[in-house]
XYZ file of C-alpha atoms in Angstrom:
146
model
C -6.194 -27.672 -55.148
C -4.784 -26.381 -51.958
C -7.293 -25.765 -48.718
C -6.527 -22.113 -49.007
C -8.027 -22.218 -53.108
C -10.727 -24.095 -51.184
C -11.719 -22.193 -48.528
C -11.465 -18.737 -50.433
C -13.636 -19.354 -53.344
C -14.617 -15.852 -54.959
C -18.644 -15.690 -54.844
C -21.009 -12.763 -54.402
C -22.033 -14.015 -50.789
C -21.013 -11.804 -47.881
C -18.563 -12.802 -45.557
C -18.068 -9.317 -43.833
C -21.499 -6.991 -42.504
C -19.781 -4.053 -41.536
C -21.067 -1.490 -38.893
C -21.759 0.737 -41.203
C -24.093 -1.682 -43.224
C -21.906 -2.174 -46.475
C -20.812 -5.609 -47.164
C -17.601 -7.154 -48.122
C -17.854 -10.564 -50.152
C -15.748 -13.734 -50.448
C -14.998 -12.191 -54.255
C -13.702 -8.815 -52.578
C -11.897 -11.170 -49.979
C -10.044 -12.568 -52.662
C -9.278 -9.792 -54.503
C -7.584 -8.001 -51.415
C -6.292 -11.121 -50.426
C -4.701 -11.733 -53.886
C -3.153 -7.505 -54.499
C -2.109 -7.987 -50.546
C -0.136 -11.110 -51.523
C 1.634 -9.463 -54.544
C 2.475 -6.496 -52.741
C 4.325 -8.645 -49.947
C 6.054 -10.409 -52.475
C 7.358 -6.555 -53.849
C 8.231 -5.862 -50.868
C 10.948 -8.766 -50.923
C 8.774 -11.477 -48.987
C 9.817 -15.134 -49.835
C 7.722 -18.470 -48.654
C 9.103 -19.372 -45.463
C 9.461 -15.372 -44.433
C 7.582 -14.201 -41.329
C 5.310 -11.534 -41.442
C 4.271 -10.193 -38.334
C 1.248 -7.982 -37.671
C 0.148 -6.277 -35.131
C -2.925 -4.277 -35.887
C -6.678 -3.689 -35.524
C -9.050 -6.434 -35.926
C -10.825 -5.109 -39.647
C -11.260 -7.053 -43.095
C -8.200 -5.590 -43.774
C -6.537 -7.294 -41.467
C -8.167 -11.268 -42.217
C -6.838 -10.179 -46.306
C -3.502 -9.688 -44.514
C -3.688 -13.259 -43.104
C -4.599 -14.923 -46.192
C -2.282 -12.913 -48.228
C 0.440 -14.239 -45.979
C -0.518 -17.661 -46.712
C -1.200 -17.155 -50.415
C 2.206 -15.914 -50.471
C 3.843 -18.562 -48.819
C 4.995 -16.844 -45.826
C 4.814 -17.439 -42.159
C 1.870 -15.042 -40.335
C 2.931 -13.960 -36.883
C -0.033 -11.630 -35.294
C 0.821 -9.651 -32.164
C -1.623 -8.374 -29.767
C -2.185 -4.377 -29.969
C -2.006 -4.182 -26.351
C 1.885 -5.118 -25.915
C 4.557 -3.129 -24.660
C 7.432 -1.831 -26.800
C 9.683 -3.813 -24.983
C 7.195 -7.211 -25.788
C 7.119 -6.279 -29.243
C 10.972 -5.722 -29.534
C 11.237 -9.482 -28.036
C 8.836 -10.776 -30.395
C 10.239 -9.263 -33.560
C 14.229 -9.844 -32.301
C 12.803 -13.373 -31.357
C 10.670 -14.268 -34.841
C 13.236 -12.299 -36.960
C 10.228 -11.242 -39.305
C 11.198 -9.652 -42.930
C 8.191 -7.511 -42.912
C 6.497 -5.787 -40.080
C 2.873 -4.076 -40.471
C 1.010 -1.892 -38.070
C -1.844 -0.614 -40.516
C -3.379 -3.458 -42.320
C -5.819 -0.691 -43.916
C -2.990 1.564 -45.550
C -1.366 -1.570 -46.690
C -4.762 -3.278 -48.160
C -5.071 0.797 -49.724
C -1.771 0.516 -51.290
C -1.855 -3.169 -52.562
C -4.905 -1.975 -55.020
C -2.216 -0.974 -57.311
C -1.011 -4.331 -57.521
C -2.718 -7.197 -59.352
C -3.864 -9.573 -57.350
C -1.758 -13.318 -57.557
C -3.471 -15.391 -58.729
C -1.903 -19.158 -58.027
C -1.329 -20.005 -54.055
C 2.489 -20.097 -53.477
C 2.725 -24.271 -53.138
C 3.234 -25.453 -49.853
C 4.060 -28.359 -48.189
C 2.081 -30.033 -45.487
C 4.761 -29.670 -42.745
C 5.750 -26.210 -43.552
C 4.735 -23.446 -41.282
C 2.113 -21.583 -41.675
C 1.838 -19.192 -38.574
C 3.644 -18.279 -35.320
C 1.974 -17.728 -32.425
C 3.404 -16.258 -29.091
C 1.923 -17.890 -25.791
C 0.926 -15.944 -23.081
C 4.441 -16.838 -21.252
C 2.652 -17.722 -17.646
C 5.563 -20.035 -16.704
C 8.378 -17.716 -18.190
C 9.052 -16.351 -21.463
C 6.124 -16.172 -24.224
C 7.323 -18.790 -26.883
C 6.565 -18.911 -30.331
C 4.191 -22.290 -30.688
C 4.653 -23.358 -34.564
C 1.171 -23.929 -36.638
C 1.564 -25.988 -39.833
């Protein structure tokens, strides 16, 4: 068993309180996690793609970032508060196959997809996310997380 079948391990336990008081459990984690994974794989996405995100910090959005991983791919989050011109260098730079700006209408549309249910396999020294540094001594640079 991978750590990502590890970690995500469908129960009936919350992992999400929402501000609106309804819940979201590790089983509905999952799930989204799972139909978000088969939908990037639809959409062309291969393990070893990158799949950068830049959008709004919401349950949505941590399905994305499993999905990612479930689907073998490389997760590359961008901040919502950079430019157009940091986001062009990021995405000419990273070279991502798949771009996403509304983890929400994504997570909306993967619920006609059946979730995956095996983990894309892995290896240990394989990339798992890209993440741009804050570029104080020059340009940001992608620092490699396996």
């Amino acid at each position: 068993m991978n750590l990502y079948d590890r970690l995500i391990t469908p129960s009936d336990r919350p992992c999400f309180l929402l501000p609106d008081g309804a819940e979201i459990t590790y089983a509905e984690l999952a799930d989204g996690a799972g139909r978000l994974a088969s939908l990037l794989i639809a959409r062309g996405v291969v393990p070893g793609d990158r799949v950068a995100v830049q959008t709004d910090k919401t349950p949505q959005a941590v399905m994305l970032y499993l999905a990612t991983l479930k689907a073998g791919a490389i997760f590359l989050p961008l901040n919502t508060a950079y430019t157009a011109a940091e986001v062009e260098y990021f995405l000419t730079d990273a070279e991502p196959r798949l771009f996403v700006q509304d983890a929400t209408a994504l997570a909306a549309e993967a619920q006609a997809h059946p979730p995956l249910e095996t983990t894309v396999p892995r290896a240990d020294d394989d990339l798992a996310s890209i993440i741009y540094t804050s570029g104080t001594t020059g340009r940001s640079k992608g620092a490699m997380l396996t």
